[in-house]
């Protein structure tokens, strides 16, 4: 089951998982896009309406999966919403909206699949966090705050559920080209311009995140739990606006002279 699977990164994961032979339940509030994608992906995909903030909705969605497919092997908690605003311009309503979707939503999801996964002898949960937990992004108190909480939930759930063969890991994307980035309004016409200072100086694409999610969802990552994979173009290793020291090329002979002079 992939929440937020109707578009963007979730849709890309749904496609890759189908290619890998999985049966995918696309769970989202965006019914039209979800139905369209499941029709495109064929027999291996179904759409399930789910608002991740709705506890009863989770019971219905997981109940349907168990009834139709007998078990749930993988949950990808990908549904999320964004907000970029100065701290003082962020209302309590906005803040709580992000907490509900980005923090409560995945927590409800983990709780909903824990019992059936335990009964089946194990399972895998992949939470889609954000590289904003590792980079001090201005304007992201509400968004990064909710993703920091998800990081804690992910690691502690790994600790709790490991004894039943359930692995819980996270993928932390950087700037990825989806509707969320477009709606954010901060992308210039040259979409790579904002990312020019990164080790990989361009925006990322949903399929690049999907491959990391696939790794964590598969037995290839059998010894990983409570782990995080950054898929951020190196953004958090080299901050976007880090000062660039002047490069002074030095010739080898000069270095040898310095060394032999004991400097
Ligand atoms: N795009 C980026 O640059 C970026 C960077 C870091 C992390 N992320 C995270 O990646 C995940 C996927 O985002 P995306 O980039 O594909 O954006 P997106 O906006 O294209 O997709 C988000 C999906 O979540 C669904 N959704 C929103 N609220 C929901 C709810 N209450 N219940 C169920 N579904 C809901 C939307 O309908 C949509 O299909 C999110 O968790 C996001 O926070 C995105």
PDB file of C-alpha atoms and ligand atoms in Angstrom:
ATOM      1  CA  UNK A   1       0.000   0.000   0.000  1.00  0.00           C
ATOM      2  CA  UNK A   2       1.353   3.386  -1.003  1.00  0.00           C
ATOM      3  CA  UNK A   3      -0.263   6.454   0.553  1.00  0.00           C
ATOM      4  CA  UNK A   4      -0.073   9.598  -1.538  1.00  0.00           C
ATOM      5  CA  UNK A   5       0.188   7.155  -4.425  1.00  0.00           C
ATOM      6  CA  UNK A   6      -2.056   9.032  -6.864  1.00  0.00           C
ATOM      7  CA  UNK A   7       0.601  11.426  -8.147  1.00  0.00           C
ATOM      8  CA  UNK A   8       4.196  12.595  -7.812  1.00  0.00           C
ATOM      9  CA  UNK A   9       6.617  10.382  -5.968  1.00  0.00           C
ATOM     10  CA  UNK A  10       3.928   7.911  -4.869  1.00  0.00           C
ATOM     11  CA  UNK A  11       2.795   7.369  -8.462  1.00  0.00           C
ATOM     12  CA  UNK A  12       6.370   6.722  -9.540  1.00  0.00           C
ATOM     13  CA  UNK A  13       6.790   4.188  -6.715  1.00  0.00           C
ATOM     14  CA  UNK A  14       3.506   2.490  -7.696  1.00  0.00           C
ATOM     15  CA  UNK A  15       4.770   2.100 -11.266  1.00  0.00           C
ATOM     16  CA  UNK A  16       8.175   0.732 -10.201  1.00  0.00           C
ATOM     17  CA  UNK A  17       6.620  -1.680  -7.683  1.00  0.00           C
ATOM     18  CA  UNK A  18       4.220  -3.012 -10.353  1.00  0.00           C
ATOM     19  CA  UNK A  19       7.189  -3.500 -12.708  1.00  0.00           C
ATOM     20  CA  UNK A  20       8.873  -5.486  -9.921  1.00  0.00           C
ATOM     21  CA  UNK A  21       5.837  -7.788  -9.661  1.00  0.00           C
ATOM     22  CA  UNK A  22       4.056  -6.339  -6.623  1.00  0.00           C
ATOM     23  CA  UNK A  23       0.333  -5.856  -6.284  1.00  0.00           C
ATOM     24  CA  UNK A  24      -0.075  -2.191  -5.355  1.00  0.00           C
ATOM     25  CA  UNK A  25      -2.870  -0.460  -3.463  1.00  0.00           C
ATOM     26  CA  UNK A  26      -2.782   3.224  -4.336  1.00  0.00           C
ATOM     27  CA  UNK A  27      -4.237   5.053  -1.325  1.00  0.00           C
ATOM     28  CA  UNK A  28      -4.999   8.759  -1.638  1.00  0.00           C
ATOM     29  CA  UNK A  29      -7.625  11.497  -1.262  1.00  0.00           C
ATOM     30  CA  UNK A  30      -7.151  12.410  -4.928  1.00  0.00           C
ATOM     31  CA  UNK A  31      -9.726   9.895  -6.290  1.00  0.00           C
ATOM     32  CA  UNK A  32      -9.619  10.908  -9.943  1.00  0.00           C
ATOM     33  CA  UNK A  33      -5.833  10.726 -10.296  1.00  0.00           C
ATOM     34  CA  UNK A  34      -5.706   7.528  -8.240  1.00  0.00           C
ATOM     35  CA  UNK A  35      -8.360   5.760 -10.333  1.00  0.00           C
ATOM     36  CA  UNK A  36      -6.662   6.921 -13.543  1.00  0.00           C
ATOM     37  CA  UNK A  37      -3.252   5.640 -12.432  1.00  0.00           C
ATOM     38  CA  UNK A  38      -4.591   2.274 -11.268  1.00  0.00           C
ATOM     39  CA  UNK A  39      -6.321   1.833 -14.672  1.00  0.00           C
ATOM     40  CA  UNK A  40      -3.026   2.678 -16.427  1.00  0.00           C
ATOM     41  CA  UNK A  41      -1.058   0.213 -14.307  1.00  0.00           C
ATOM     42  CA  UNK A  42      -3.492  -2.631 -15.009  1.00  0.00           C
ATOM     43  CA  UNK A  43      -4.474  -5.659 -12.956  1.00  0.00           C
ATOM     44  CA  UNK A  44      -1.658  -5.331 -10.430  1.00  0.00           C
ATOM     45  CA  UNK A  45      -2.944  -2.000  -9.099  1.00  0.00           C
ATOM     46  CA  UNK A  46      -6.113  -0.945  -7.301  1.00  0.00           C
ATOM     47  CA  UNK A  47      -7.180   2.414  -5.929  1.00  0.00           C
ATOM     48  CA  UNK A  48      -8.436   2.923  -2.394  1.00  0.00           C
ATOM     49  CA  UNK A  49      -9.743   6.259  -1.150  1.00  0.00           C
ATOM     50  CA  UNK A  50      -7.900   7.124   2.069  1.00  0.00           C
ATOM     51  CA  UNK A  51      -7.472  10.302   4.042  1.00  0.00           C
ATOM     52  CA  UNK A  52      -4.436   9.403   6.140  1.00  0.00           C
ATOM     53  CA  UNK A  53      -5.687  11.561   9.024  1.00  0.00           C
ATOM     54  CA  UNK A  54      -8.831   9.409   9.360  1.00  0.00           C
ATOM     55  CA  UNK A  55      -8.433   6.531  11.815  1.00  0.00           C
ATOM     56  CA  UNK A  56     -11.552   4.729  10.587  1.00  0.00           C
ATOM     57  CA  UNK A  57     -10.452   5.241   6.998  1.00  0.00           C
ATOM     58  CA  UNK A  58      -7.239   3.332   7.798  1.00  0.00           C
ATOM     59  CA  UNK A  59      -9.281   0.461   9.285  1.00  0.00           C
ATOM     60  CA  UNK A  60     -11.412   0.324   6.115  1.00  0.00           C
ATOM     61  CA  UNK A  61      -8.396   0.486   3.771  1.00  0.00           C
ATOM     62  CA  UNK A  62      -6.339  -2.160   5.575  1.00  0.00           C
ATOM     63  CA  UNK A  63      -9.488  -4.301   6.012  1.00  0.00           C
ATOM     64  CA  UNK A  64     -10.054  -4.242   2.248  1.00  0.00           C
ATOM     65  CA  UNK A  65      -6.440  -5.222   1.531  1.00  0.00           C
ATOM     66  CA  UNK A  66      -6.643  -8.182   3.906  1.00  0.00           C
ATOM     67  CA  UNK A  67      -9.966  -9.282   2.488  1.00  0.00           C
ATOM     68  CA  UNK A  68      -8.876  -8.999  -1.141  1.00  0.00           C
ATOM     69  CA  UNK A  69      -5.217 -10.029  -0.957  1.00  0.00           C
ATOM     70  CA  UNK A  70      -4.917 -11.929   2.333  1.00  0.00           C
ATOM     71  CA  UNK A  71      -1.987  -9.930   3.724  1.00  0.00           C
ATOM     72  CA  UNK A  72      -0.119  -6.641   3.616  1.00  0.00           C
ATOM     73  CA  UNK A  73       3.634  -6.912   3.064  1.00  0.00           C
ATOM     74  CA  UNK A  74       4.661  -3.296   2.544  1.00  0.00           C
ATOM     75  CA  UNK A  75       3.348   0.103   3.629  1.00  0.00           C
ATOM     76  CA  UNK A  76       4.853   3.248   2.122  1.00  0.00           C
ATOM     77  CA  UNK A  77       3.759   6.298   4.107  1.00  0.00           C
ATOM     78  CA  UNK A  78       4.159   8.913   1.362  1.00  0.00           C
ATOM     79  CA  UNK A  79       1.127  11.195   1.659  1.00  0.00           C
ATOM     80  CA  UNK A  80       2.244  14.639   2.698  1.00  0.00           C
ATOM     81  CA  UNK A  81       1.593  18.347   2.435  1.00  0.00           C
ATOM     82  CA  UNK A  82       3.964  21.288   2.328  1.00  0.00           C
ATOM     83  CA  UNK A  83       4.070  24.799   3.706  1.00  0.00           C
ATOM     84  CA  UNK A  84       6.704  27.451   3.181  1.00  0.00           C
ATOM     85  CA  UNK A  85       6.055  30.483   5.364  1.00  0.00           C
ATOM     86  CA  UNK A  86       7.845  32.616   7.903  1.00  0.00           C
ATOM     87  CA  UNK A  87       7.260  31.449  11.454  1.00  0.00           C
ATOM     88  CA  UNK A  88       5.299  34.599  12.290  1.00  0.00           C
ATOM     89  CA  UNK A  89       3.074  34.180   9.216  1.00  0.00           C
ATOM     90  CA  UNK A  90       2.170  30.583  10.097  1.00  0.00           C
ATOM     91  CA  UNK A  91      -1.206  30.154  11.780  1.00  0.00           C
ATOM     92  CA  UNK A  92      -1.964  27.512  14.394  1.00  0.00           C
ATOM     93  CA  UNK A  93      -4.469  25.994  11.921  1.00  0.00           C
ATOM     94  CA  UNK A  94      -1.763  25.639   9.269  1.00  0.00           C
ATOM     95  CA  UNK A  95       0.674  24.193  11.770  1.00  0.00           C
ATOM     96  CA  UNK A  96      -1.838  21.597  12.971  1.00  0.00           C
ATOM     97  CA  UNK A  97      -2.859  20.731   9.398  1.00  0.00           C
ATOM     98  CA  UNK A  98       0.757  19.707   8.721  1.00  0.00           C
ATOM     99  CA  UNK A  99       0.976  17.799  11.993  1.00  0.00           C
ATOM    100  CA  UNK A 100      -2.185  15.871  11.089  1.00  0.00           C
ATOM    101  CA  UNK A 101      -1.184  14.831   7.570  1.00  0.00           C
ATOM    102  CA  UNK A 102       2.611  14.479   7.898  1.00  0.00           C
ATOM    103  CA  UNK A 103       2.869  13.181  11.462  1.00  0.00           C
ATOM    104  CA  UNK A 104      -0.432  11.701  12.670  1.00  0.00           C
ATOM    105  CA  UNK A 105      -1.118  10.154   9.210  1.00  0.00           C
ATOM    106  CA  UNK A 106       1.970   7.895   9.073  1.00  0.00           C
ATOM    107  CA  UNK A 107       1.623   7.103  12.785  1.00  0.00           C
ATOM    108  CA  UNK A 108      -1.953   5.885  12.194  1.00  0.00           C
ATOM    109  CA  UNK A 109      -0.710   3.889   9.207  1.00  0.00           C
ATOM    110  CA  UNK A 110       2.038   2.132  11.151  1.00  0.00           C
ATOM    111  CA  UNK A 111      -0.455   1.354  13.911  1.00  0.00           C
ATOM    112  CA  UNK A 112      -3.015   0.018  11.419  1.00  0.00           C
ATOM    113  CA  UNK A 113      -0.645  -2.419   9.688  1.00  0.00           C
ATOM    114  CA  UNK A 114       1.278  -3.573  12.783  1.00  0.00           C
ATOM    115  CA  UNK A 115      -1.201  -6.322  13.784  1.00  0.00           C
ATOM    116  CA  UNK A 116      -1.655  -7.885  10.317  1.00  0.00           C
ATOM    117  CA  UNK A 117       2.098  -7.738   9.669  1.00  0.00           C
ATOM    118  CA  UNK A 118       2.777  -9.333  13.039  1.00  0.00           C
ATOM    119  CA  UNK A 119       0.234 -12.059  12.271  1.00  0.00           C
ATOM    120  CA  UNK A 120       1.950 -12.715   8.926  1.00  0.00           C
ATOM    121  CA  UNK A 121       5.366 -12.998  10.586  1.00  0.00           C
ATOM    122  CA  UNK A 122       6.744  -9.665   9.376  1.00  0.00           C
ATOM    123  CA  UNK A 123       6.539  -6.773   6.969  1.00  0.00           C
ATOM    124  CA  UNK A 124       8.193  -3.579   5.843  1.00  0.00           C
ATOM    125  CA  UNK A 125       7.270   0.055   6.403  1.00  0.00           C
ATOM    126  CA  UNK A 126       8.938   2.915   4.520  1.00  0.00           C
ATOM    127  CA  UNK A 127       8.242   6.462   5.677  1.00  0.00           C
ATOM    128  CA  UNK A 128       8.832   9.359   3.319  1.00  0.00           C
ATOM    129  CA  UNK A 129      10.458  12.039   5.429  1.00  0.00           C
ATOM    130  CA  UNK A 130      12.368  15.004   4.110  1.00  0.00           C
ATOM    131  CA  UNK A 131      15.963  16.185   3.839  1.00  0.00           C
ATOM    132  CA  UNK A 132      14.691  19.294   5.644  1.00  0.00           C
ATOM    133  CA  UNK A 133      15.376  17.367   8.883  1.00  0.00           C
ATOM    134  CA  UNK A 134      19.067  17.551   8.039  1.00  0.00           C
ATOM    135  CA  UNK A 135      19.163  21.050   6.521  1.00  0.00           C
ATOM    136  CA  UNK A 136      18.095  24.233   8.249  1.00  0.00           C
ATOM    137  CA  UNK A 137      15.595  25.363   5.631  1.00  0.00           C
ATOM    138  CA  UNK A 138      14.180  28.808   6.366  1.00  0.00           C
ATOM    139  CA  UNK A 139      10.357  28.972   6.187  1.00  0.00           C
ATOM    140  CA  UNK A 140       9.874  25.345   7.155  1.00  0.00           C
ATOM    141  CA  UNK A 141       9.142  25.381  10.903  1.00  0.00           C
ATOM    142  CA  UNK A 142       5.780  23.637  10.435  1.00  0.00           C
ATOM    143  CA  UNK A 143       6.842  21.325   7.580  1.00  0.00           C
ATOM    144  CA  UNK A 144      10.274  20.339   8.896  1.00  0.00           C
ATOM    145  CA  UNK A 145       8.832  20.129  12.403  1.00  0.00           C
ATOM    146  CA  UNK A 146       6.307  17.510  11.277  1.00  0.00           C
ATOM    147  CA  UNK A 147       9.011  15.624   9.375  1.00  0.00           C
ATOM    148  CA  UNK A 148      11.303  15.684  12.436  1.00  0.00           C
ATOM    149  CA  UNK A 149       8.456  14.078  14.363  1.00  0.00           C
ATOM    150  CA  UNK A 150       8.087  11.452  11.647  1.00  0.00           C
ATOM    151  CA  UNK A 151      11.818  10.717  11.935  1.00  0.00           C
ATOM    152  CA  UNK A 152      11.322   9.963  15.642  1.00  0.00           C
ATOM    153  CA  UNK A 153       8.209   7.875  15.014  1.00  0.00           C
ATOM    154  CA  UNK A 154      10.035   5.897  12.321  1.00  0.00           C
ATOM    155  CA  UNK A 155      13.046   5.070  14.492  1.00  0.00           C
ATOM    156  CA  UNK A 156      11.064   4.202  17.601  1.00  0.00           C
ATOM    157  CA  UNK A 157       8.563   2.091  15.625  1.00  0.00           C
ATOM    158  CA  UNK A 158      11.591   0.199  14.229  1.00  0.00           C
ATOM    159  CA  UNK A 159      12.631  -0.485  17.820  1.00  0.00           C
ATOM    160  CA  UNK A 160       9.174  -1.627  18.894  1.00  0.00           C
ATOM    161  CA  UNK A 161       8.205  -3.718  15.892  1.00  0.00           C
ATOM    162  CA  UNK A 162      11.531  -5.412  15.129  1.00  0.00           C
ATOM    163  CA  UNK A 163      10.773  -8.303  17.479  1.00  0.00           C
ATOM    164  CA  UNK A 164       7.917  -9.312  15.134  1.00  0.00           C
ATOM    165  CA  UNK A 165       9.991  -9.181  11.959  1.00  0.00           C
ATOM    166  CA  UNK A 166       8.741  -5.756  10.922  1.00  0.00           C
ATOM    167  CA  UNK A 167      11.395  -3.380   9.535  1.00  0.00           C
ATOM    168  CA  UNK A 168      10.743   0.376   9.555  1.00  0.00           C
ATOM    169  CA  UNK A 169      12.948   2.714   7.521  1.00  0.00           C
ATOM    170  CA  UNK A 170      12.781   6.165   5.962  1.00  0.00           C
ATOM    171  CA  UNK A 171      13.718   7.916   2.745  1.00  0.00           C
ATOM    172  CA  UNK A 172      14.560  11.611   3.011  1.00  0.00           C
ATOM    173  CA  UNK A 173      14.155  13.342  -0.361  1.00  0.00           C
ATOM    174  CA  UNK A 174      15.634  16.724  -1.202  1.00  0.00           C
ATOM    175  CA  UNK A 175      14.146  18.927  -3.923  1.00  0.00           C
ATOM    176  CA  UNK A 176      12.079  16.628  -6.156  1.00  0.00           C
ATOM    177  CA  UNK A 177      10.192  17.738  -9.258  1.00  0.00           C
ATOM    178  CA  UNK A 178       6.526  17.090  -8.375  1.00  0.00           C
ATOM    179  CA  UNK A 179       3.348  19.130  -7.982  1.00  0.00           C
ATOM    180  CA  UNK A 180       4.434  19.896  -4.413  1.00  0.00           C
ATOM    181  CA  UNK A 181       7.574  21.707  -5.609  1.00  0.00           C
ATOM    182  CA  UNK A 182       5.644  23.528  -8.326  1.00  0.00           C
ATOM    183  CA  UNK A 183       2.952  24.659  -5.848  1.00  0.00           C
ATOM    184  CA  UNK A 184       5.647  25.842  -3.444  1.00  0.00           C
ATOM    185  CA  UNK A 185       6.188  28.717  -5.883  1.00  0.00           C
ATOM    186  CA  UNK A 186       9.928  28.919  -5.252  1.00  0.00           C
ATOM    187  CA  UNK A 187      11.025  27.182  -8.460  1.00  0.00           C
ATOM    188  CA  UNK A 188      12.487  29.640 -10.996  1.00  0.00           C
ATOM    189  CA  UNK A 189      11.845  29.117 -14.749  1.00  0.00           C
ATOM    190  CA  UNK A 190      15.220  27.357 -14.853  1.00  0.00           C
ATOM    191  CA  UNK A 191      14.238  24.684 -12.317  1.00  0.00           C
ATOM    192  CA  UNK A 192      17.827  23.656 -11.641  1.00  0.00           C
ATOM    193  CA  UNK A 193      18.964  27.145 -10.623  1.00  0.00           C
ATOM    194  CA  UNK A 194      17.965  26.714  -6.961  1.00  0.00           C
ATOM    195  CA  UNK A 195      20.101  23.578  -6.773  1.00  0.00           C
ATOM    196  CA  UNK A 196      23.241  24.894  -8.487  1.00  0.00           C
ATOM    197  CA  UNK A 197      25.311  24.790  -5.270  1.00  0.00           C
ATOM    198  CA  UNK A 198      24.629  21.107  -4.560  1.00  0.00           C
ATOM    199  CA  UNK A 199      27.162  18.339  -5.261  1.00  0.00           C
ATOM    200  CA  UNK A 200      24.599  17.093  -7.829  1.00  0.00           C
ATOM    201  CA  UNK A 201      23.570  20.491  -9.197  1.00  0.00           C
ATOM    202  CA  UNK A 202      19.993  19.850 -10.333  1.00  0.00           C
ATOM    203  CA  UNK A 203      16.521  19.052  -9.065  1.00  0.00           C
ATOM    204  CA  UNK A 204      15.728  15.372  -8.407  1.00  0.00           C
ATOM    205  CA  UNK A 205      13.072  13.241 -10.082  1.00  0.00           C
ATOM    206  CA  UNK A 206      10.438  10.958  -8.492  1.00  0.00           C
ATOM    207  CA  UNK A 207      11.917   7.785  -9.988  1.00  0.00           C
ATOM    208  CA  UNK A 208      15.236   8.521  -8.238  1.00  0.00           C
ATOM    209  CA  UNK A 209      13.407   8.438  -4.893  1.00  0.00           C
ATOM    210  CA  UNK A 210      11.354   5.396  -5.929  1.00  0.00           C
ATOM    211  CA  UNK A 211      14.499   3.295  -6.381  1.00  0.00           C
ATOM    212  CA  UNK A 212      15.564   4.001  -2.782  1.00  0.00           C
ATOM    213  CA  UNK A 213      12.047   3.164  -1.552  1.00  0.00           C
ATOM    214  CA  UNK A 214      12.159  -0.099  -3.525  1.00  0.00           C
ATOM    215  CA  UNK A 215      15.489  -1.012  -1.917  1.00  0.00           C
ATOM    216  CA  UNK A 216      14.117  -0.447   1.599  1.00  0.00           C
ATOM    217  CA  UNK A 217      10.872  -2.274   0.783  1.00  0.00           C
ATOM    218  CA  UNK A 218      12.698  -5.333  -0.558  1.00  0.00           C
ATOM    219  CA  UNK A 219      14.776  -8.091   1.017  1.00  0.00           C
ATOM    220  CA  UNK A 220      17.851  -6.366  -0.482  1.00  0.00           C
ATOM    221  CA  UNK A 221      17.787  -4.219   2.679  1.00  0.00           C
ATOM    222  CA  UNK A 222      17.281  -7.209   5.026  1.00  0.00           C
ATOM    223  CA  UNK A 223      19.709  -5.848   7.673  1.00  0.00           C
ATOM    224  CA  UNK A 224      18.348  -2.273   7.749  1.00  0.00           C
ATOM    225  CA  UNK A 225      15.804  -0.991  10.234  1.00  0.00           C
ATOM    226  CA  UNK A 226      15.485   2.456  11.776  1.00  0.00           C
ATOM    227  CA  UNK A 227      17.645   3.636   8.864  1.00  0.00           C
ATOM    228  CA  UNK A 228      17.368   6.685   6.635  1.00  0.00           C
ATOM    229  CA  UNK A 229      18.453   7.141   3.038  1.00  0.00           C
ATOM    230  CA  UNK A 230      18.987  10.696   1.853  1.00  0.00           C
ATOM    231  CA  UNK A 231      18.040  11.219  -1.795  1.00  0.00           C
ATOM    232  CA  UNK A 232      18.880  14.901  -1.896  1.00  0.00           C
ATOM    233  CA  UNK A 233      21.570  15.473  -4.498  1.00  0.00           C
ATOM    234  CA  UNK A 234      24.025  15.995  -1.643  1.00  0.00           C
ATOM    235  CA  UNK A 235      22.140  19.115  -0.509  1.00  0.00           C
ATOM    236  CA  UNK A 236      22.609  18.426   3.191  1.00  0.00           C
ATOM    237  CA  UNK A 237      26.289  17.523   2.793  1.00  0.00           C
ATOM    238  CA  UNK A 238      27.066  20.864   1.154  1.00  0.00           C
ATOM    239  CA  UNK A 239      24.542  23.531   2.148  1.00  0.00           C
ATOM    240  CA  UNK A 240      23.000  25.389  -0.768  1.00  0.00           C
ATOM    241  CA  UNK A 241      24.415  28.739   0.283  1.00  0.00           C
ATOM    242  CA  UNK A 242      27.690  27.691   1.860  1.00  0.00           C
ATOM    243  CA  UNK A 243      30.458  30.275   1.309  1.00  0.00           C
ATOM    244  CA  UNK A 244      32.782  29.370  -1.517  1.00  0.00           C
ATOM    245  CA  UNK A 245      36.460  29.880  -0.601  1.00  0.00           C
ATOM    246  CA  UNK A 246      38.698  31.373  -3.255  1.00  0.00           C
ATOM    247  CA  UNK A 247      40.515  28.636  -5.139  1.00  0.00           C
ATOM    248  CA  UNK A 248      44.254  29.300  -5.279  1.00  0.00           C
ATOM    249  CA  UNK A 249      45.937  26.806  -7.591  1.00  0.00           C
ATOM    250  CA  UNK A 250      49.388  25.867  -6.358  1.00  0.00           C
ATOM    251  CA  UNK A 251      52.059  24.333  -8.376  1.00  0.00           C
ATOM    252  CA  UNK A 252      53.653  21.037  -7.328  1.00  0.00           C
ATOM    253  CA  UNK A 253      57.169  22.478  -7.305  1.00  0.00           C
ATOM    254  CA  UNK A 254      56.061  25.154  -4.853  1.00  0.00           C
ATOM    255  CA  UNK A 255      54.594  22.487  -2.531  1.00  0.00           C
ATOM    256  CA  UNK A 256      57.824  20.433  -2.695  1.00  0.00           C
ATOM    257  CA  UNK A 257      59.900  23.581  -1.910  1.00  0.00           C
ATOM    258  CA  UNK A 258      57.669  24.327   1.115  1.00  0.00           C
ATOM    259  CA  UNK A 259      57.894  20.766   2.408  1.00  0.00           C
ATOM    260  CA  UNK A 260      61.693  20.611   2.079  1.00  0.00           C
ATOM    261  CA  UNK A 261      61.941  23.999   3.840  1.00  0.00           C
ATOM    262  CA  UNK A 262      60.075  22.394   6.780  1.00  0.00           C
ATOM    263  CA  UNK A 263      56.975  24.590   6.442  1.00  0.00           C
TER     264      UNK A 263
HETATM  265  N1  LIG B   1       8.633  17.269  -3.692  1.00  0.00           N
HETATM  266  C1  LIG B   1       9.631  17.473  -2.865  1.00  0.00           C
HETATM  267  O1  LIG B   1      10.543  18.275  -3.148  1.00  0.00           O
HETATM  268  C2  LIG B   1       9.706  16.725  -1.547  1.00  0.00           C
HETATM  269  C3  LIG B   1      10.874  16.830  -0.798  1.00  0.00           C
HETATM  270  C4  LIG B   1      10.989  16.133   0.387  1.00  0.00           C
HETATM  271  C5  LIG B   1       9.949  15.323   0.816  1.00  0.00           C
HETATM  272  N2  LIG B   1       8.800  15.237   0.085  1.00  0.00           N
HETATM  273  C6  LIG B   1       7.740  14.356   0.585  1.00  0.00           C
HETATM  274  O2  LIG B   1       7.458  13.363  -0.381  1.00  0.00           O
HETATM  275  C7  LIG B   1       6.107  12.905  -0.227  1.00  0.00           C
HETATM  276  C8  LIG B   1       5.413  12.884  -1.589  1.00  0.00           C
HETATM  277  O3  LIG B   1       5.284  14.216  -2.058  1.00  0.00           O
HETATM  278  P1  LIG B   1       5.323  14.610  -3.610  1.00  0.00           P
HETATM  279  O4  LIG B   1       6.555  15.372  -3.843  1.00  0.00           O
HETATM  280  O5  LIG B   1       5.057  13.408  -4.438  1.00  0.00           O
HETATM  281  O6  LIG B   1       4.113  15.650  -3.661  1.00  0.00           O
HETATM  282  P2  LIG B   1       2.662  15.585  -4.339  1.00  0.00           P
HETATM  283  O7  LIG B   1       1.953  16.778  -3.812  1.00  0.00           O
HETATM  284  O8  LIG B   1       2.803  15.416  -5.791  1.00  0.00           O
HETATM  285  O9  LIG B   1       2.009  14.257  -3.757  1.00  0.00           O
HETATM  286  C9  LIG B   1       1.458  14.172  -2.467  1.00  0.00           C
HETATM  287  C10 LIG B   1       0.291  13.181  -2.508  1.00  0.00           C
HETATM  288  O10 LIG B   1      -0.234  13.075  -1.176  1.00  0.00           O
HETATM  289  C11 LIG B   1      -1.654  13.085  -1.279  1.00  0.00           C
HETATM  290  N3  LIG B   1      -2.245  13.539  -0.013  1.00  0.00           N
HETATM  291  C12 LIG B   1      -2.177  14.771   0.555  1.00  0.00           C
HETATM  292  N4  LIG B   1      -2.883  14.788   1.693  1.00  0.00           N
HETATM  293  C13 LIG B   1      -3.383  13.541   1.871  1.00  0.00           C
HETATM  294  C14 LIG B   1      -4.191  12.931   2.871  1.00  0.00           C
HETATM  295  N5  LIG B   1      -4.649  13.624   3.916  1.00  0.00           N
HETATM  296  N6  LIG B   1      -4.507  11.633   2.734  1.00  0.00           N
HETATM  297  C15 LIG B   1      -4.082  10.919   1.660  1.00  0.00           C
HETATM  298  N7  LIG B   1      -3.329  11.440   0.678  1.00  0.00           N
HETATM  299  C16 LIG B   1      -2.986  12.738   0.788  1.00  0.00           C
HETATM  300  C17 LIG B   1      -1.952  14.032  -2.438  1.00  0.00           C
HETATM  301  O11 LIG B   1      -3.257  13.885  -2.946  1.00  0.00           O
HETATM  302  C18 LIG B   1      -0.855  13.637  -3.419  1.00  0.00           C
HETATM  303  O12 LIG B   1      -1.264  12.578  -4.256  1.00  0.00           O
HETATM  304  C19 LIG B   1       5.476  13.830   0.805  1.00  0.00           C
HETATM  305  O13 LIG B   1       5.463  13.204   2.070  1.00  0.00           O
HETATM  306  C20 LIG B   1       6.417  15.018   0.829  1.00  0.00           C
HETATM  307  O14 LIG B   1       6.364  15.715   2.069  1.00  0.00           O
HETATM  308  C21 LIG B   1       8.656  15.922  -1.087  1.00  0.00           C
END
